[in-house]
Coordinates of C-alpha atoms and ligand atoms in Angstrom, one line a residue:
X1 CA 68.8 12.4 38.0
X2 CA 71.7 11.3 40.2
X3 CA 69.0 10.6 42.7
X4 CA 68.0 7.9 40.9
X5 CA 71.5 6.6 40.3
X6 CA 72.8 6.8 43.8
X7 CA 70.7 3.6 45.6
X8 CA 71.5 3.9 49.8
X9 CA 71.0 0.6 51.1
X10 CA 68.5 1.7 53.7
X11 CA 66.9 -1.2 55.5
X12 CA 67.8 -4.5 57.7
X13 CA 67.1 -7.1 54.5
X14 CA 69.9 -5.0 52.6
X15 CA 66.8 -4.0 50.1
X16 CA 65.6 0.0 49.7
X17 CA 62.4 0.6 51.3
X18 CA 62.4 4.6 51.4
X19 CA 61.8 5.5 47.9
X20 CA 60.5 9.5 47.1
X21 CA 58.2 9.4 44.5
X22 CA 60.2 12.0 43.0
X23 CA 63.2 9.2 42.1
X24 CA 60.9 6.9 40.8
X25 CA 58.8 9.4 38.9
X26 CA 62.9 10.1 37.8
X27 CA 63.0 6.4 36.6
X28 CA 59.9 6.1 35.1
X29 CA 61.4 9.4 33.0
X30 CA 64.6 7.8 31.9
X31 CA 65.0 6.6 27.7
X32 CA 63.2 3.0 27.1
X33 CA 66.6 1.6 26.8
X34 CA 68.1 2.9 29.5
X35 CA 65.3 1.6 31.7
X36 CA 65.2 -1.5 30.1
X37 CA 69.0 -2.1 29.9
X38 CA 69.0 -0.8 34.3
X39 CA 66.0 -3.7 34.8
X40 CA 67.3 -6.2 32.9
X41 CA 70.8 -5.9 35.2
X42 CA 68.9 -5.7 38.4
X43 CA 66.9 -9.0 37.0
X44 CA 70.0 -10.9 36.1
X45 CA 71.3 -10.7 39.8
X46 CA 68.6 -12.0 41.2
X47 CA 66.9 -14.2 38.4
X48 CA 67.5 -17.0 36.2
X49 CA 67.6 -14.9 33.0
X50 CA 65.5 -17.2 30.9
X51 CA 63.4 -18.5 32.9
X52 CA 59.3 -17.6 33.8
X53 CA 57.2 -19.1 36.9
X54 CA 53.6 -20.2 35.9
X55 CA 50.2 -19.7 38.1
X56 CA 47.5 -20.5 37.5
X57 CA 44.0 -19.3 38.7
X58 CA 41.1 -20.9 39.5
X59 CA 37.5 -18.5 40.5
X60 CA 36.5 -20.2 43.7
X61 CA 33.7 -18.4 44.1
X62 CA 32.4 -16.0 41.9
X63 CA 30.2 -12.8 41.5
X64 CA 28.1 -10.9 44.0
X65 CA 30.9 -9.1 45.3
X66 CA 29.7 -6.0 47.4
X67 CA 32.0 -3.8 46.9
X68 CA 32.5 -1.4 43.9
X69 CA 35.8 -1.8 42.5
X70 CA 35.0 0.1 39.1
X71 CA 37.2 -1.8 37.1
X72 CA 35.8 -5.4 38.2
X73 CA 33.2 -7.9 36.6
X74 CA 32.5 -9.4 39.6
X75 CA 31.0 -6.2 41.7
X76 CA 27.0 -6.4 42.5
X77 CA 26.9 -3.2 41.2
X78 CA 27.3 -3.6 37.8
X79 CA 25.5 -5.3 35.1
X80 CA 28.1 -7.7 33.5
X81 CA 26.7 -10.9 33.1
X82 CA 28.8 -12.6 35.5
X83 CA 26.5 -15.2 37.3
X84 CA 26.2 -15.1 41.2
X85 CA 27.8 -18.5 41.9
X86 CA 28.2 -20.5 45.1
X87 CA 32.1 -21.8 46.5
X88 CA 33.3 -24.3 44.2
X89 CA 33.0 -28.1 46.3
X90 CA 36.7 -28.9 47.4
X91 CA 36.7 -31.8 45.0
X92 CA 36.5 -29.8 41.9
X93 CA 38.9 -27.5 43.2
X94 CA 41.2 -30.2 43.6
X95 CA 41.0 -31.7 40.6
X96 CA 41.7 -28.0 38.8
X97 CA 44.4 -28.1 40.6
X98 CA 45.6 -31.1 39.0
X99 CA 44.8 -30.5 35.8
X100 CA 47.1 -27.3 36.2
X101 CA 49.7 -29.0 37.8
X102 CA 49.7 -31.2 34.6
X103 CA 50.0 -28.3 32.1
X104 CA 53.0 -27.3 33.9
X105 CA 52.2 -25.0 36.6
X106 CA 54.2 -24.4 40.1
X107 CA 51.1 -22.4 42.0
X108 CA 47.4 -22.4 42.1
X109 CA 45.7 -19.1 43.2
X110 CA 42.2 -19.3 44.1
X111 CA 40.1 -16.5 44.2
X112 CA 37.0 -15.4 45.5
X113 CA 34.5 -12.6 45.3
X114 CA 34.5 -11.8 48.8
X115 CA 34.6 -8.1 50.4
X116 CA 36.3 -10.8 53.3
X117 CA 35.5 -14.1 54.3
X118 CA 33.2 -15.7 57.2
X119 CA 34.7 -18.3 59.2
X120 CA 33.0 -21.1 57.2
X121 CA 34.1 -19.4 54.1
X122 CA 37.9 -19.9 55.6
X123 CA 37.3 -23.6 56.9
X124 CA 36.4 -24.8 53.6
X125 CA 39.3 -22.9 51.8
X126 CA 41.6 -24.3 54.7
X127 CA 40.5 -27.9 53.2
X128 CA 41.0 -26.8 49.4
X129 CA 44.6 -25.3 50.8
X130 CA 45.7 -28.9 52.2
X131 CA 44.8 -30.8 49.9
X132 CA 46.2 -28.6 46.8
X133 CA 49.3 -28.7 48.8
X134 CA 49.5 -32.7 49.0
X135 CA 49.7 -32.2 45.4
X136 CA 53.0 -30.5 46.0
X137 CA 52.0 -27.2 44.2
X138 CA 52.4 -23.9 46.0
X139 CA 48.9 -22.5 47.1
X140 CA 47.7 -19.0 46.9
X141 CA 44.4 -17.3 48.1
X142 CA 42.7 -14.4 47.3
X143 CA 39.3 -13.7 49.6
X144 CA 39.2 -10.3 50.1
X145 CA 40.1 -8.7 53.5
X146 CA 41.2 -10.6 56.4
X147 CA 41.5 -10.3 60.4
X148 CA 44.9 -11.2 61.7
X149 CA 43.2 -14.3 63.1
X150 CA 42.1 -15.5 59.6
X151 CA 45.5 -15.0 58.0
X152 CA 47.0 -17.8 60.7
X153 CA 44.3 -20.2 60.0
X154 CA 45.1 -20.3 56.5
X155 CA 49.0 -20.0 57.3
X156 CA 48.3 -22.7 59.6
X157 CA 46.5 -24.7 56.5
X158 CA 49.4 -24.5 54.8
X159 CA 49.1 -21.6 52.5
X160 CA 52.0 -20.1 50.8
X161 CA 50.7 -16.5 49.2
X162 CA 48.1 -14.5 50.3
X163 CA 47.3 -12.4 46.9
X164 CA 45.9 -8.4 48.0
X165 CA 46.4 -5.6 45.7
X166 CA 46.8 -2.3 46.4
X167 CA 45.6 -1.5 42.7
X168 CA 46.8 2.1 42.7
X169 CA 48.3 5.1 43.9
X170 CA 45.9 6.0 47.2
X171 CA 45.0 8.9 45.2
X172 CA 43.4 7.1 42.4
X173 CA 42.3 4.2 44.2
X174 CA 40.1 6.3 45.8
X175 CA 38.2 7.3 42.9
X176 CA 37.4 3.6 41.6
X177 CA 36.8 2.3 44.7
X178 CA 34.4 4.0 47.2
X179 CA 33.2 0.8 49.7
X180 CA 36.7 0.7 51.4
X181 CA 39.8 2.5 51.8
X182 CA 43.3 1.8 50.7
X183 CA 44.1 1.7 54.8
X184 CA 42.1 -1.5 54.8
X185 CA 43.9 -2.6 52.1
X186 CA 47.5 -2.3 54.1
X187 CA 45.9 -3.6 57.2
X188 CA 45.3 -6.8 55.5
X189 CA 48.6 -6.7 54.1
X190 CA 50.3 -6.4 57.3
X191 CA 47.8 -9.1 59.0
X192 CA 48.7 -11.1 55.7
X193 CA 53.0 -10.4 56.4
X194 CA 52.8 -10.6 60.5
X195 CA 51.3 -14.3 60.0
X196 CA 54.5 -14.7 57.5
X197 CA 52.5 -15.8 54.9
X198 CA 54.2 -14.7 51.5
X199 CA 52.8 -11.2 50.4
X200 CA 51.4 -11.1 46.2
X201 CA 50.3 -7.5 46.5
X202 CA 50.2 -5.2 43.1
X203 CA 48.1 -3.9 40.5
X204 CA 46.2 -2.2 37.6
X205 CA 47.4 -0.2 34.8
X206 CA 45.7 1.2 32.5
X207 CA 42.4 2.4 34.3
X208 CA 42.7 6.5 33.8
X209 CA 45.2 6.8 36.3
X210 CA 48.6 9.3 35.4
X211 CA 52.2 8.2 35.5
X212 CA 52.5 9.8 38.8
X213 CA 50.0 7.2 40.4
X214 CA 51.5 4.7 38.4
X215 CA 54.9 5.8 40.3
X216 CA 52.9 6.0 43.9
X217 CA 51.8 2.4 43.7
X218 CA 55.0 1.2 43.1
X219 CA 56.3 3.6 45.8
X220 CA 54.1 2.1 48.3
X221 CA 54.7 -1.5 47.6
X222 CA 58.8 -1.0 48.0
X223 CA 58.5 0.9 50.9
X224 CA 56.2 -1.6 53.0
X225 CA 58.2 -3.4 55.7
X226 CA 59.1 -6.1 53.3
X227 CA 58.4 -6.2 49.6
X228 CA 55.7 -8.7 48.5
X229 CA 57.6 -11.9 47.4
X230 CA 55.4 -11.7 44.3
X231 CA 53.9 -8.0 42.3
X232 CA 51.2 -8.8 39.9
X233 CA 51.1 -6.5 37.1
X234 CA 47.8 -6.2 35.5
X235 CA 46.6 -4.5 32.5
X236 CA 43.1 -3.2 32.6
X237 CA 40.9 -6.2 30.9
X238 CA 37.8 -3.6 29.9
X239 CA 34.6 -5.5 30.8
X240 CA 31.0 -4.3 29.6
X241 CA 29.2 -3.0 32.3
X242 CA 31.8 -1.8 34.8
X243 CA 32.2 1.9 34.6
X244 CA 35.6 1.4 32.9
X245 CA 34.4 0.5 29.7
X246 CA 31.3 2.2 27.9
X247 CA 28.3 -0.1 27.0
X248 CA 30.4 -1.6 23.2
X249 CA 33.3 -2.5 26.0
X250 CA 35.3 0.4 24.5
X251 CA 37.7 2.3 26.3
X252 CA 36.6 5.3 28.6
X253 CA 39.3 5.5 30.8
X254 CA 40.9 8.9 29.8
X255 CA 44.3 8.2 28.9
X256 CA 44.8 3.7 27.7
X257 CA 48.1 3.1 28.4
X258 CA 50.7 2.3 26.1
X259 CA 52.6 -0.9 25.2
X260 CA 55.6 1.0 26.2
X261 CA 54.4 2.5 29.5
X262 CA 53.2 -1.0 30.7
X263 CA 56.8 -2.1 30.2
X264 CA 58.2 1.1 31.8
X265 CA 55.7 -0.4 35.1
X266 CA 57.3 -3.7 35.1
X267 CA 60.8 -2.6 34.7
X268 CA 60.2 0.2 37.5
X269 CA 58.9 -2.6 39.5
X270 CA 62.0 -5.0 39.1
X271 CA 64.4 -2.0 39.8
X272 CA 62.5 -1.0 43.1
X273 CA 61.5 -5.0 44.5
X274 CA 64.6 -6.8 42.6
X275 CA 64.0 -10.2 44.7
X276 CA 60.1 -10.2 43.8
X277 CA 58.4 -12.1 41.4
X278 CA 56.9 -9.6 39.0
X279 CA 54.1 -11.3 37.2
X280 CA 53.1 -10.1 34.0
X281 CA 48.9 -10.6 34.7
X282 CA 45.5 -9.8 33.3
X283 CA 45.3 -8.2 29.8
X284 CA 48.3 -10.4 28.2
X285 CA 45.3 -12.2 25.7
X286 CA 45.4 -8.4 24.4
X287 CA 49.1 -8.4 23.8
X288 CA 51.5 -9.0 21.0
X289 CA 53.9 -11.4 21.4
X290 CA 56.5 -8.7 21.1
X291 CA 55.0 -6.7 24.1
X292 CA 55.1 -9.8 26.4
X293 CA 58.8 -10.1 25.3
X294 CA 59.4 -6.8 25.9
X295 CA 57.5 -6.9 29.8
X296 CA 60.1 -10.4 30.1
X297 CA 63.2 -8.3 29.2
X298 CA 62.0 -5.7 31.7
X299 CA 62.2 -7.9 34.1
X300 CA 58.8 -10.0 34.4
X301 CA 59.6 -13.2 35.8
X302 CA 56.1 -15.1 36.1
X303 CA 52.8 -15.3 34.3
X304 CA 49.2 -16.4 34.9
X305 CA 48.6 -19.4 32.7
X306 CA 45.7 -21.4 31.4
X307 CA 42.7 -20.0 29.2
X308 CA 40.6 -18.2 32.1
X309 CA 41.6 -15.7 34.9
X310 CA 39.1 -15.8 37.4
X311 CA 36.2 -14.3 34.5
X312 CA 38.1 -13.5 31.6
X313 CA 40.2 -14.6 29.1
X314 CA 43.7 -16.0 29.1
X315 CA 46.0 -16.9 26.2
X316 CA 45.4 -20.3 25.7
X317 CA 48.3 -22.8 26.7
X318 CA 49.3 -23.9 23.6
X319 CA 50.0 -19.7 22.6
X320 CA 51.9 -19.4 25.7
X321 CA 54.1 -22.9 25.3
X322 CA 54.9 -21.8 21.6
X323 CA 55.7 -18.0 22.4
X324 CA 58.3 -19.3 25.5
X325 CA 59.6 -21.8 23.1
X326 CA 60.1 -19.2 20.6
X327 CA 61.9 -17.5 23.2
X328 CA 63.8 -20.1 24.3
X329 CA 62.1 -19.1 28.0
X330 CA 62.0 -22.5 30.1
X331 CA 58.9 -22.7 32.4
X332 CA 60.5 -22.7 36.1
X333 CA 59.9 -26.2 37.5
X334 CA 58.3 -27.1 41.1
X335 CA 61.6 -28.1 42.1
X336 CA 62.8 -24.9 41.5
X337 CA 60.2 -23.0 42.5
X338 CA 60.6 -24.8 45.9
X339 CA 64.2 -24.0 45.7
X340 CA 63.7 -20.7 44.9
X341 CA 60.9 -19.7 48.1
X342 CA 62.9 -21.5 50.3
X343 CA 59.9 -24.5 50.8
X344 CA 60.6 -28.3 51.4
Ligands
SAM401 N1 38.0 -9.9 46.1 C1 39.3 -10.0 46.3 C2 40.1 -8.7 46.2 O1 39.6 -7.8 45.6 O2 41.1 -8.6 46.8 C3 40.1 -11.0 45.4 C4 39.7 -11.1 43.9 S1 40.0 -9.6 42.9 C5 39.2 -10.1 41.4 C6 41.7 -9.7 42.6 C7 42.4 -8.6 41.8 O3 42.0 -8.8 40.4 C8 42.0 -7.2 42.0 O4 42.6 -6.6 43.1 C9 42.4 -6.5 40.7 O5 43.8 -6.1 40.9 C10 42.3 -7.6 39.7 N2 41.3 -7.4 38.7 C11 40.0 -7.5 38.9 N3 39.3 -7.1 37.8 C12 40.2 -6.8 36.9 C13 40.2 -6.3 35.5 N4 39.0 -6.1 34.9 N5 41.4 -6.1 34.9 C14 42.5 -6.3 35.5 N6 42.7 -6.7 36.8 C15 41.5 -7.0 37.4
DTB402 C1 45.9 -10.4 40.2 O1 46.6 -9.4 40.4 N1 45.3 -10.6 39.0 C2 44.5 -11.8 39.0 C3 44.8 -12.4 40.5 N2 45.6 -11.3 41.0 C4 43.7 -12.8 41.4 C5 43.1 -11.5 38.7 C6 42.8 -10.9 37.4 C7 41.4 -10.8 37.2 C8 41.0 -10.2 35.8 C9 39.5 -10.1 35.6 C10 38.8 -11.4 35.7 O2 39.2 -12.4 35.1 O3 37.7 -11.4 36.4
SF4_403 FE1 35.0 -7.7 44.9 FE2 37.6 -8.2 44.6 FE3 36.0 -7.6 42.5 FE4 36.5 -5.7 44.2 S1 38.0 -6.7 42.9 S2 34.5 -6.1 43.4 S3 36.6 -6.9 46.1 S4 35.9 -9.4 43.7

């Protein structure tokens, strides 16, 4: 246990980047509170206490992806339902953006249902990145794997956050995903961090994996060269057809992960990447209000926001203004998000 408690500053950014899984397999074992209580200090130092950064998503491009991800509605190889749809025209995309901006979010993600993009695929999303940022909002991208070449052009567009998660533990990842490996997924990563792009890399709990690969994601996200400026943490959202849910949409992953554990992944996450956003992601429409507290006490400082993810379901805006009001949780503002990365 003193392992855990002893934290050598190890790295040039003052931040730990040589965590054993055996420490953070240690943390994940402490008592709730204690975990809480350690993530909660760590979050304080770093964070405006009561205060939550709000994303939103818009589905660029959706379905027909070739590759197998088993947990994902979008893959060509399974029957979900999900229409085969072309890229969005830069117009509508544009005025999504707006219509988030006026709901009161700071970043607009767009995603696509690539396995990676063509070059005509990037020249159009270059256009949707400059004009989202004359709106003033941040801009993030999600398209799948990238060439060190492609990650410039959409620096050079003005992009903010490249969003690429690693999902899993390499162990686990490899039994959900069979079309590529988890290398590709760090090669993009570095392509994504070498064109100084900001890095939103994290990923899924909740899919049959143990605590163990739980701890081995979070492992290999600290110990990168820098840690991602944002970690999404998503809870498995279970869709028919994909061959983590049975044909009702009910749960055949072997072991659904508790409330509590979810909160043990986000507090984990803030003690290990203390200057990253942790975003508490997909699954929240599933949630309690009380769990989502919880995941913000633990140290989640942003959500997705707005009824739709990319092809599922959000809480709806008027849920998620009442619950931070409840809270007395203020939505960051674009001037502080701009403060906060460092832009303008
Ligand atoms: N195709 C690109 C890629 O995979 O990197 C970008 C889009 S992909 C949908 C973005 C992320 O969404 C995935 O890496 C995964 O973490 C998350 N995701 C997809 N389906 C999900 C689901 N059913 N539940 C929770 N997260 C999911
Ligand atoms: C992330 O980690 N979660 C978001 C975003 N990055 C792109 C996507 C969640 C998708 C959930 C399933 C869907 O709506 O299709
Ligand atoms: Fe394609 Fe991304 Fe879905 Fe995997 S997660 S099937 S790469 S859209």
């Amino acid at each position: 246990m003193n392992a855990v408690i002893s934290e050598p500053i190890s790295h040039f950014d003052g931040l730990r980047h040589d965590w054993t899984l055996a420490e953070v397999e240690a943390l994940f074992e402490l008592p709730f509170m204690d975990l809480v209580y350690r993530a909660q200090t760590v979050h304080r130092q770093h964070h405006a206490p009561n205060r939550v950064q709000m994303s939103t998503l818009l589905s660029i491009k959706t379905g027909g992806c070739p590759e197998d991800c088993g947990y994902c509605p979008q893959s060509i190889h399974y029957d979900t339902g999900v229409a085969r749809d072309a890229m969005m025209p830069v117009e509508a995309v544009v005025a999504a953006a707006r219509t988030a901006q006026a709901a009161g979010a700071t970043r607009f993600c767009m995603g696509a249902a690539f396995r990676s993009p063509k070059k005509k695929d990037i020249e159009r999303v270059a256009q949707m990145i400059r004009e989202v940022k004359e709106l003033g909002l941040e801009a993030c991208a999600t398209l799948g794997m990238l060439t060190p070449e492609q990650a410039h052009e959409l620096k050079d567009a003005g992009l903010d956050y490249y969003n690429h998660n690693v999902d899993s533990s390499e162990e686990f990842y490899n039994k959900i995903i069979t079309t590529r490996t988890y290398q590709h997924r760090l090669d993009t990563l570095a392509a994504v961090r070498n064109a100084d792009l900001k890095v939103c890399s994290g990923g899924i709990v909740g899919m049959g994996e143990t605590r163990t690969d739980r701890a081995g994601m979070l492992v290999t996200l600290a110990n990168l060269p820098e840690h991602p400026q944002s970690v999404p943490i998503n809870q498995l959202v279970q869709v028919k057809g994909t061959p983590l849910a049975d044909a009702k949409g009910e749960v055949v992953a072997p072991a659904a992960v508790d409330g509590f554990e979810f909160v043990r992944t986000i507090a984990v996450a803030r003690i290990l990447m203390p200057l990253a956003q942790v975003r508490l992601s997909a699954g929240r429409e599933a949630m309690s209000d009380e769990l989502q507290a919880l995941a913000f006490m633990a140290g989640a400082s942003s959500i997705f926001y707005g009824e739709k993810l990319l092809t599922t379901g959000n809480p709806d805006v008027e849920r998620d203004r009442q619950l931070l009001a409840r809270l007395k949780i203020e939505p960051e503002t674009q001037t502080q998000t701009d403060a906060r990365s460092g832009c303008c």
